[in-house]
XYZ file of C-alpha atoms in Angstrom:
673
model
C 0.000 0.000 0.000
C 1.416 3.457 -0.888
C 2.603 5.721 1.891
C 0.333 8.599 2.838
C 3.174 11.126 3.060
C 5.141 12.534 0.121
C 8.115 10.279 -0.564
C 11.446 11.726 0.521
C 9.962 14.911 1.970
C 11.603 15.464 5.348
C 10.260 18.980 5.976
C 6.903 20.668 5.876
C 5.852 21.135 2.265
C 6.515 24.631 0.924
C 6.326 25.632 -2.722
C 3.758 25.863 -5.441
C 2.586 24.968 -8.930
C 5.645 25.235 -11.173
C 4.992 25.765 -14.879
C 8.429 25.950 -16.526
C 6.865 25.373 -19.930
C 5.706 29.013 -19.811
C 9.297 30.261 -19.661
C 12.545 30.024 -21.658
C 14.834 27.279 -20.444
C 17.441 29.736 -19.179
C 14.893 30.884 -16.555
C 14.675 27.373 -15.072
C 18.117 27.545 -13.448
C 17.232 30.913 -11.932
C 13.980 29.381 -10.641
C 15.782 26.589 -8.814
C 18.273 29.058 -7.317
C 15.400 31.206 -6.027
C 13.535 28.150 -4.744
C 16.556 27.246 -2.640
C 16.780 30.828 -1.386
C 13.118 30.747 -0.343
C 13.359 27.356 1.323
C 11.049 25.616 -1.157
C 10.791 21.898 -0.444
C 8.319 20.696 -3.127
C 6.691 21.938 -6.325
C 3.820 20.642 -8.465
C 4.784 20.074 -12.103
C 3.090 19.118 -15.355
C -0.563 19.663 -14.407
C -1.483 21.508 -17.637
C 1.156 20.086 -20.000
C -0.613 17.374 -22.022
C -0.333 19.296 -25.298
C 3.437 19.576 -24.845
C 3.973 16.002 -23.685
C 1.843 14.541 -26.500
C 1.810 17.152 -29.299
C 0.016 14.735 -31.635
C -1.758 11.437 -31.061
C 0.847 8.832 -30.183
C 3.791 11.261 -30.514
C 5.593 12.155 -27.259
C 8.111 14.740 -26.135
C 9.373 14.094 -22.612
C 12.791 15.700 -23.046
C 11.867 19.050 -21.526
C 10.204 17.383 -18.514
C 13.250 15.115 -18.051
C 15.437 18.206 -17.791
C 13.055 19.958 -15.386
C 12.825 16.998 -12.998
C 16.579 16.402 -13.094
C 17.218 20.075 -12.375
C 14.801 20.076 -9.435
C 16.377 16.911 -8.074
C 19.837 18.476 -8.269
C 18.456 21.410 -6.288
C 17.059 19.145 -3.565
C 13.438 19.952 -4.407
C 10.799 17.232 -4.359
C 8.170 16.949 -7.107
C 4.417 16.481 -6.998
C 4.016 15.248 -10.578
C 0.709 15.871 -12.312
C -1.158 13.795 -14.819
C -2.377 16.534 -17.209
C -5.781 14.997 -17.835
C -7.706 18.175 -16.960
C -6.614 19.698 -20.302
C -6.824 17.323 -23.298
C -5.062 18.838 -26.336
C -6.917 20.431 -29.204
C -5.963 17.564 -31.532
C -7.855 15.204 -29.233
C -11.031 17.305 -29.334
C -10.853 17.720 -33.106
C -10.688 13.929 -33.410
C -13.321 13.365 -30.692
C -15.634 16.408 -30.483
C -18.169 14.340 -28.557
C -15.742 14.391 -25.592
C -16.708 18.031 -25.025
C -19.520 18.205 -22.447
C -23.116 19.147 -23.205
C -25.261 21.418 -21.030
C -28.840 20.696 -19.934
C -30.157 22.765 -22.852
C -28.187 20.742 -25.416
C -25.414 23.289 -25.977
C -21.978 21.705 -26.419
C -18.970 23.515 -24.989
C -16.004 24.361 -27.219
C -12.264 23.921 -26.732
C -10.316 26.842 -25.250
C -10.577 26.710 -21.452
C -9.881 23.895 -18.982
C -11.877 21.051 -17.514
C -14.237 20.802 -20.510
C -14.623 17.029 -20.269
C -17.409 14.508 -20.650
C -16.281 11.979 -18.046
C -18.434 9.246 -19.602
C -16.652 9.520 -22.942
C -14.739 6.329 -23.747
C -12.194 8.100 -25.969
C -11.318 10.538 -23.197
C -10.936 7.706 -20.714
C -8.637 5.811 -23.054
C -6.505 8.871 -23.784
C -6.275 9.780 -20.094
C -5.251 6.239 -19.188
C -2.617 6.298 -21.922
C -0.905 9.543 -20.874
C -0.993 8.514 -17.210
C 0.614 5.194 -18.162
C 3.336 6.878 -20.211
C 4.181 9.244 -17.343
C 4.238 6.459 -14.750
C 6.458 4.269 -16.911
C 8.934 7.090 -17.445
C 8.963 8.802 -14.034
C 7.604 6.222 -11.588
C 11.002 5.752 -9.975
C 12.504 9.195 -10.633
C 14.501 10.278 -7.570
C 12.714 13.654 -7.394
C 9.210 12.113 -7.355
C 7.428 12.679 -4.032
C 3.823 12.013 -5.035
C 1.425 11.898 -7.966
C -1.163 14.599 -8.611
C -4.056 13.305 -10.755
C -6.007 15.810 -12.882
C -6.790 19.172 -11.230
C -9.717 20.395 -9.125
C -12.246 17.780 -10.226
C -15.797 19.116 -10.325
C -14.999 22.623 -11.533
C -15.823 24.257 -13.832
C -17.915 21.375 -15.255
C -19.181 18.538 -13.103
C -21.986 17.059 -15.206
C -22.550 16.415 -18.890
C -25.960 15.679 -20.450
C -24.955 14.098 -23.768
C -26.113 10.768 -25.194
C -22.996 8.962 -23.893
C -23.865 10.171 -20.403
C -27.474 9.087 -20.900
C -26.361 5.525 -21.690
C -23.901 5.548 -18.797
C -26.607 6.891 -16.447
C -28.907 4.008 -17.378
C -26.141 1.509 -16.568
C -25.563 3.280 -13.256
C -29.287 3.088 -12.456
C -29.348 -0.620 -13.256
C -26.373 -1.222 -10.961
C -27.852 0.968 -8.214
C -31.505 -0.106 -8.356
C -31.632 -3.313 -10.371
C -34.975 -2.749 -12.084
C -36.990 0.044 -13.627
C -39.716 -0.575 -11.037
C -37.226 0.190 -8.269
C -36.285 3.435 -10.027
C -39.956 4.387 -10.312
C -40.414 3.752 -6.599
C -37.323 5.738 -5.599
C -38.216 8.717 -7.780
C -41.942 8.699 -7.077
C -42.762 8.736 -10.780
C -46.452 8.191 -10.111
C -46.470 11.952 -9.563
C -47.216 13.880 -12.792
C -47.434 10.635 -14.755
C -43.675 10.214 -15.112
C -43.601 6.419 -14.818
C -41.071 4.492 -16.941
C -41.535 0.953 -18.271
C -37.936 0.448 -19.444
C -34.600 1.857 -18.308
C -33.875 2.767 -21.935
C -36.601 5.424 -21.704
C -34.640 7.373 -19.080
C -32.499 10.351 -20.043
C -30.473 12.778 -17.926
C -32.512 15.593 -16.337
C -32.279 17.878 -19.344
C -34.135 21.174 -19.783
C -37.908 20.820 -19.232
C -40.764 23.365 -19.350
C -41.025 23.476 -15.561
C -39.463 21.712 -12.599
C -38.483 18.122 -13.323
C -38.361 15.093 -11.054
C -36.306 15.898 -7.918
C -35.375 12.253 -7.298
C -33.966 12.006 -10.808
C -32.060 15.295 -10.404
C -30.552 14.147 -7.098
C -29.501 10.797 -8.537
C -27.906 12.524 -11.515
C -25.730 14.543 -9.159
C -24.697 11.276 -7.495
C -24.056 9.705 -10.888
C -21.935 12.635 -12.083
C -19.850 12.567 -8.906
C -19.409 8.784 -9.131
C -18.422 8.993 -12.794
C -15.702 11.565 -12.134
C -14.486 9.424 -9.235
C -14.306 6.383 -11.568
C -11.895 8.300 -13.772
C -9.755 9.296 -10.807
C -9.595 5.673 -9.647
C -8.605 4.566 -13.141
C -5.584 6.868 -13.151
C -4.767 6.178 -9.502
C -4.684 2.432 -10.081
C -2.343 2.843 -13.064
C 0.021 4.931 -10.934
C -0.137 2.485 -8.013
C 0.725 -0.382 -10.342
C 3.575 1.296 -12.211
C 4.919 3.514 -9.421
C 4.477 1.463 -6.238
C 5.025 3.123 -2.885
C 4.378 6.662 -4.147
C 1.208 8.316 -2.786
C -1.458 9.485 -5.214
C -3.682 12.499 -4.606
C -5.872 15.029 -6.368
C -6.481 18.545 -5.135
C -9.869 18.992 -3.462
C -11.788 22.251 -3.036
C -13.649 21.468 0.180
C -14.651 25.036 1.081
C -18.412 25.380 0.689
C -17.679 28.674 -1.059
C -15.733 26.939 -3.832
C -17.121 23.559 -4.924
C -20.570 22.056 -4.418
C -20.565 19.142 -6.865
C -18.414 16.457 -5.202
C -19.166 14.289 -2.180
C -15.842 14.718 -0.438
C -16.674 12.100 2.211
C -16.497 9.561 -0.624
C -13.476 11.193 -2.250
C -11.512 11.220 1.002
C -11.536 7.413 0.994
C -9.994 7.237 -2.501
C -6.817 9.314 -2.175
C -3.648 8.297 -0.352
C -3.183 11.823 1.005
C -5.963 14.409 1.233
C -4.893 17.699 -0.334
C -6.868 20.895 -0.722
C -6.928 24.221 -2.562
C -8.307 27.232 -0.716
C -8.828 30.820 -1.818
C -10.242 33.693 0.219
C -13.672 34.813 -0.974
C -13.799 38.600 -0.664
C -17.552 38.911 -0.220
C -17.546 40.966 2.963
C -17.267 37.978 5.288
C -14.460 37.476 7.783
C -12.177 35.605 5.427
C -10.114 33.987 8.181
C -13.249 32.249 9.485
C -13.966 30.737 6.074
C -10.313 29.655 5.961
C -10.532 27.946 9.351
C -13.776 26.242 8.337
C -12.270 24.935 5.085
C -9.201 23.639 6.924
C -11.340 21.896 9.550
C -13.507 20.383 6.831
C -10.466 19.152 4.904
C -8.949 17.588 8.021
C -12.255 15.867 8.704
C -12.435 14.479 5.160
C -8.961 13.077 5.906
C -10.366 11.291 8.961
C -8.437 13.563 11.315
C -5.086 12.640 9.760
C -2.603 15.252 8.568
C -3.402 16.650 5.127
C -1.753 19.158 2.791
C -2.716 22.613 1.559
C -1.728 22.233 -2.093
C -2.818 25.662 -3.339
C -3.587 29.093 -1.959
C -2.491 32.579 -2.978
C 0.391 34.768 -1.892
C -1.800 37.843 -2.376
C -4.763 38.688 -4.622
C -6.436 36.310 -7.053
C -7.797 37.257 -10.483
C -11.210 35.626 -10.868
C -13.442 37.547 -8.454
C -15.224 40.812 -9.274
C -12.745 42.609 -6.988
C -9.387 41.122 -6.027
C -7.695 42.983 -3.181
C -4.114 42.305 -2.166
C -3.368 40.585 1.121
C -2.203 42.877 3.884
C 1.416 42.658 5.080
C 1.787 39.516 7.166
C -1.537 38.060 6.057
C 0.007 35.484 3.721
C 2.031 33.931 6.561
C -0.894 34.102 8.982
C -3.232 32.434 6.474
C -0.651 29.756 5.724
C 0.013 28.958 9.381
C -3.721 28.912 10.124
C -3.998 25.968 7.734
C -1.000 24.324 9.413
C -2.589 24.809 12.847
C -5.639 22.908 11.627
C -3.703 19.937 10.305
C -1.930 20.802 7.066
C 1.582 19.435 6.642
C 2.745 22.590 4.906
C 1.603 25.471 2.724
C 1.830 25.524 -1.066
C 0.651 28.090 -3.598
C -0.618 28.675 -7.061
C 1.841 29.424 -8.458
C 5.662 29.722 -8.291
C 6.265 32.380 -10.969
C 3.509 34.784 -12.020
C 2.401 34.183 -15.611
C 2.848 36.867 -18.264
C 0.110 35.475 -20.510
C -3.145 33.597 -20.214
C -6.263 33.908 -18.089
C -4.451 33.916 -14.733
C -1.688 36.445 -15.410
C -3.004 38.733 -12.657
C -3.184 35.919 -10.086
C -0.460 36.486 -7.480
C 2.497 34.127 -7.204
C 5.552 33.407 -5.082
C 7.712 35.262 -7.621
C 5.614 38.249 -8.739
C 5.935 40.189 -11.978
C 8.029 42.644 -9.978
C 10.533 39.949 -9.036
C 12.565 39.624 -5.863
C 12.459 43.316 -4.965
C 8.820 43.047 -3.892
C 7.082 42.766 -0.536
C 5.494 39.485 -1.604
C 8.884 37.891 -2.325
C 10.306 39.044 1.002
C 7.291 37.562 2.811
C 7.659 34.305 0.855
C 11.259 33.964 2.066
C 10.234 34.685 5.660
C 7.424 32.127 5.460
C 9.884 29.500 4.241
C 12.013 30.124 7.333
C 8.961 29.918 9.609
C 7.863 26.586 8.160
C 11.362 25.201 8.602
C 11.209 26.195 12.270
C 8.003 24.171 12.679
C 9.290 20.895 11.265
C 8.752 18.954 14.491
C 4.967 19.302 14.252
C 4.906 16.912 11.276
C 2.614 13.970 11.934
C 0.775 15.559 14.851
C -3.004 15.911 14.837
C -5.299 18.834 15.546
C -7.415 18.529 18.695
C -11.151 19.285 18.274
C -13.732 20.311 20.875
C -16.986 19.739 18.979
C -18.398 18.398 15.726
C -20.582 19.880 13.008
C -22.528 17.456 10.822
C -22.343 18.059 7.099
C -23.461 16.007 4.105
C -22.866 17.091 0.515
C -25.743 14.926 -0.730
C -28.140 16.659 1.638
C -26.877 19.987 0.299
C -27.563 18.835 -3.253
C -31.086 17.789 -2.329
C -31.910 20.985 -0.453
C -30.725 23.093 -3.406
C -33.201 21.496 -5.812
C -36.177 23.554 -6.971
C -39.430 24.279 -5.183
C -38.473 24.278 -1.527
C -40.543 26.217 1.062
C -38.267 29.274 0.905
C -35.469 30.239 -1.438
C -34.023 32.329 1.406
C -33.081 29.245 3.422
C -29.529 28.346 2.452
C -27.748 25.307 3.866
C -24.344 26.871 3.314
C -25.407 30.052 5.124
C -26.535 28.067 8.177
C -23.340 26.002 8.167
C -21.275 29.193 7.953
C -23.298 30.874 10.697
C -23.129 27.993 13.182
C -19.441 27.454 12.460
C -18.721 31.150 12.990
C -20.579 31.096 16.311
C -18.485 28.122 17.464
C -15.319 29.822 16.195
C -16.182 32.939 18.194
C -16.432 30.771 21.291
C -12.897 29.548 20.501
C -14.016 25.968 19.929
C -12.078 23.891 17.396
C -14.439 21.933 15.167
C -14.359 18.611 13.376
C -16.913 17.953 10.658
C -18.581 14.549 10.550
C -20.895 12.548 8.334
C -24.356 12.038 9.900
C -23.803 8.275 10.186
C -20.283 8.546 11.678
C -19.330 7.599 15.229
C -19.910 10.764 17.284
C -19.168 9.402 20.746
C -15.887 11.328 21.099
C -17.619 14.719 20.905
C -19.363 16.351 23.885
C -21.217 18.696 21.486
C -22.595 17.952 17.998
C -24.233 20.682 15.892
C -26.542 20.027 12.909
C -26.884 23.329 11.032
C -28.676 22.051 7.918
C -29.480 18.400 7.239
C -32.600 18.397 5.086
C -31.838 14.889 3.782
C -31.356 12.382 6.577
C -31.413 8.611 6.398
C -33.143 6.528 9.040
C -29.693 5.251 10.017
C -28.492 8.804 10.616
C -31.551 9.535 12.743
C -30.891 6.481 14.896
C -27.242 7.514 15.164
C -28.130 10.956 16.515
C -30.689 9.521 18.919
C -28.112 7.083 20.306
C -25.607 9.911 20.597
C -27.940 12.013 22.759
C -29.091 9.030 24.822
C -25.465 8.188 25.523
C -24.726 11.560 27.080
C -23.995 13.847 24.141
C -25.371 17.335 23.590
C -27.081 17.735 20.213
C -28.105 21.040 18.569
C -30.346 20.813 15.486
C -31.445 23.680 13.263
C -34.712 23.894 11.339
C -35.602 22.012 8.129
C -33.502 19.007 9.134
C -34.584 15.369 8.973
C -37.238 16.097 6.337
C -36.575 13.625 3.500
C -34.864 10.279 2.980
C -32.046 9.483 0.554
C -34.468 9.599 -2.414
C -35.845 13.062 -1.495
C -39.078 11.438 -0.282
C -40.601 12.982 2.852
C -40.265 10.657 5.826
C -43.473 8.959 6.878
C -45.297 10.798 9.657
C -44.775 14.226 11.138
C -41.671 16.328 10.698
C -38.795 16.024 11.520
C -38.947 12.335 10.614
C -36.120 10.322 12.198
C -35.341 13.166 14.639
C -38.723 13.169 16.402
C -37.559 10.909 19.233
C -34.248 12.664 19.804
C -35.780 16.145 19.826
C -38.959 15.234 21.712
C -41.256 17.174 19.384
C -43.082 17.285 16.104
C -43.468 20.103 13.589
C -46.980 20.543 12.250
C -46.167 23.051 9.539
C -43.422 25.258 8.149
C -44.153 28.977 8.043
C -41.379 30.709 6.084
C -41.214 34.477 6.354
C -41.408 36.965 3.525
C -38.353 38.881 2.342
C -37.184 41.320 5.054
C -39.847 40.035 7.487
C -38.637 39.337 11.034
C -40.017 37.917 14.255
C -38.991 38.218 17.889
C -38.302 35.288 20.173
C -38.096 35.672 23.947
C -36.511 33.536 26.633
C -36.989 33.112 30.373
C -34.845 36.191 31.019
C -37.230 38.301 28.956
C -34.565 39.265 26.426
C -35.958 39.464 22.891
C -33.927 38.153 19.947
C -34.655 38.914 16.311
C -34.998 36.069 13.798
C -35.867 35.893 10.117
C -36.422 33.644 7.049
C -38.198 30.761 8.774
C -40.640 29.836 11.549
C -42.449 26.614 12.424
C -45.461 25.360 14.341
C -43.628 23.207 16.911
C -45.482 20.798 19.203
C -43.398 19.644 22.214
C -43.697 15.932 22.981
C -41.343 15.743 25.919
C -39.194 18.764 25.081
C -39.289 21.920 27.193
C -39.739 25.351 25.618
C -36.742 27.621 26.181
C -37.478 30.494 23.768
C -40.948 31.412 22.472
C -42.145 33.289 19.404
C -43.328 36.708 20.593
C -45.049 37.764 17.378
C -45.928 36.645 13.887
C -48.099 33.733 12.808
C -46.430 31.399 15.318
C -46.711 33.808 18.291
C -46.889 31.964 21.621
C -45.427 28.770 20.181
C -42.023 27.245 20.956
C -39.116 28.688 18.972
C -36.235 26.886 20.716
C -36.623 23.705 22.745
C -34.474 21.486 24.950
C -35.084 17.771 25.427
C -33.504 15.541 28.053
C -32.984 12.135 26.494
C -31.228 9.380 28.408
C -27.950 10.822 29.651
C -27.854 13.663 27.141
C -29.654 16.699 25.775
C -31.061 17.666 22.372
C -31.742 21.284 21.397
C -33.914 22.374 18.489
C -34.050 25.859 16.951
C -36.977 26.336 14.569
C -36.037 29.741 13.156
C -33.032 31.526 11.713
C -31.238 33.164 14.594
C -28.632 35.818 14.014
C -25.235 36.111 15.642
C -26.505 37.107 19.093
C -29.125 34.375 19.179
C -26.743 31.665 18.003
C -24.192 32.727 20.590
C -26.793 32.482 23.346
C -28.033 29.108 22.098
C -24.568 27.597 21.780
C -23.565 29.015 25.136
C -26.393 27.086 26.802
C -25.605 23.960 24.785
C -21.900 24.188 25.655
C -22.834 24.302 29.337
C -24.882 21.118 28.867
C -21.874 19.557 27.144
C -19.494 20.549 29.930
C -17.266 22.495 27.552
C -15.014 25.056 29.187
C -15.433 28.315 27.300
C -12.501 30.630 26.601
C -13.690 33.925 28.043
C -10.084 35.150 28.226
C -9.557 35.477 24.474
C -10.725 38.374 22.316
C -12.685 37.900 19.119
C -10.582 36.978 16.088
C -7.767 35.463 18.105
C -7.419 31.732 17.366
C -5.899 29.189 19.709
C -5.562 25.688 18.241
C -3.596 22.654 19.414
C -1.801 19.903 17.533
C -0.537 16.884 19.446
C 1.356 13.680 18.731
C 4.488 11.709 19.518
C 6.675 14.799 19.121
C 4.687 16.768 21.695
C 1.810 19.207 22.027
C 1.922 22.480 20.087
C -0.259 25.511 20.722
C -0.886 27.787 17.742
C -2.009 31.329 18.552
C -3.060 33.543 15.629
C -4.010 37.185 15.981
C -6.292 38.423 13.203
C -6.774 41.798 14.908
C -4.935 45.128 14.740
C -4.131 45.084 18.484
C -1.485 43.314 20.538
C -2.958 40.732 22.917
C -1.853 38.345 25.663
C -2.855 34.687 25.410
C -3.036 32.761 28.712
C -0.893 29.620 28.816
C -1.827 26.795 31.174
C 1.532 25.139 30.493
C 4.850 26.880 29.755
C 6.860 26.060 26.674
C 9.181 27.234 23.919
C 7.953 29.480 21.141
C 9.281 27.930 17.936
C 9.282 30.972 15.634
C 11.334 33.179 17.972
C 13.049 30.576 20.149
C 11.878 32.400 23.289
C 10.452 30.803 26.424
C 6.769 31.408 27.070
C 4.957 31.108 30.405
C 1.858 32.556 32.030
C 0.766 34.882 29.251
C 2.021 34.657 25.669
C 2.620 38.002 23.957
C 0.870 37.941 20.577
C 1.461 41.076 18.480
C -1.165 42.424 16.092
C -1.430 40.237 12.988
C 1.150 37.771 14.301
C 1.373 34.015 14.813
C 3.111 32.204 17.643
C 3.608 28.456 18.014
C 4.515 27.106 21.444
C 5.837 23.604 22.049
C 4.375 22.972 25.481
C 6.539 21.388 28.145
C 5.820 17.852 29.280
């Protein structure tokens, strides 16, 4: 079985996507010299180079890549070698135009971007297998090779194709999944609107229709598209395992909910040898460091808690948002080390040298257009030194306080058409609950609804519209066994086929929560309600209300106005040794903080009242010791209390009592003992 760590890498990974094919060969030697100056330990190579490696069908040119890998090896730099299957060459598409994907409306994409692939196309699969084989045969034992990097950012920009090849493949998938057309009819509820099929051959992808189509079919097509892409990854992975044994194989995920919504990363995490992730700050007015922390926690969770690797982020601004601000001085290092605090075994970037041409020429890089006389370059060199100072944390694991349940398939289902309110957004609730936990300085794992939750004193369910019966039983057992459960509205509504659970809402959560919901009552745009608690304090809520009927649960907050006035808004249910909370409306920041404060008390979680907002404290622990990361995202110097003294690794100073943490700075303390 391949190792899960990059072969031959003895330091934290530091580097980026290296695209020497964009530059004259005389620049390559300068690149390696600068990489050594910056402390680069690994670079990703060859990800977009298919057209150069195979300039015509069956004709290969590996000479330039031989020279690049040999040069990197001479410089002591490890290589994450890509299979370039995200960008088939133009000659391939001219020979096989049907490999270009088709949209729901029948429009076929054209060559000229990246990721324009029908993953059901047999010619694409054969060509991808061939180039992966050629690369593995040539470089499988190259001394610079640290790991293999298959494809690039699966699922974006195209995750599903609706062509005839996909239609035939979808029918085969349905036969494997369901067995018979009658089972498909039952799962999709085709008796509604007279959609019943008598033969699997009658079924097409959910193409454009006059009004809303069948939601069960649409949900299954998302599953099919994800599974089909994953088949292609496994095909390449298995070739690389066979021809390059002992070298880990990965592909770069985009786990942030702000960046990719088409892949079930719980399933993908089981397929790679090492989980890697790309993360870019979304400048939409949110606190970007909170989104970063959430993405890192989610990536670590997809990795099963094991160390993972940040394979791409940016040194400064990106180029693909409406507005692309630069990072403030020190922000690049703070962002990078925030990922490391939450489990990454290094920090890598897109890309090494900033492109002069192409769509991403204004995307920042480790070597900017301005060269080594720039602030960005100076900060890159300093970050390389910092990562070298943290080498002993390799292999340690981040310690979590609580869990948030998340399921990509539930997200897909909730985002289908004709739900009670378009204003209810699963991602928004996940972001909001995560941010409330972050502001209470709790480190979070994410978990699948059917996972073992017994290690967590507190489990939060921000949005789980689709819930299997097994997941419902799992959450009930968790609460009965002494856990504290917090569930937000519109959870536990449908089963895995998007069919409403039999009986009253919330289906498999009725027993755990000790209540039923008679009816949803979504609010109109800009409409709000007040909810009041036993202390008489009124909290504002919006988007959603419900007619809740307690059946064992106690009412903690009550609707003060609106259609549901006088009815329970937030309830608490004692079940076995534990407690289950339910919030039936969309609370804002103040309300969520109050709710989670009460739930944390039930869970016995010690809350960090001694830390200001936007100061992170995260621990990693393992055989080499326990390491406390403190990150200051504010403009003020602060003091962080230390329960245990230790040595600060970035400065070499001793730390005891209270750790000085300057504005915008990061400190990492190896705790004594």
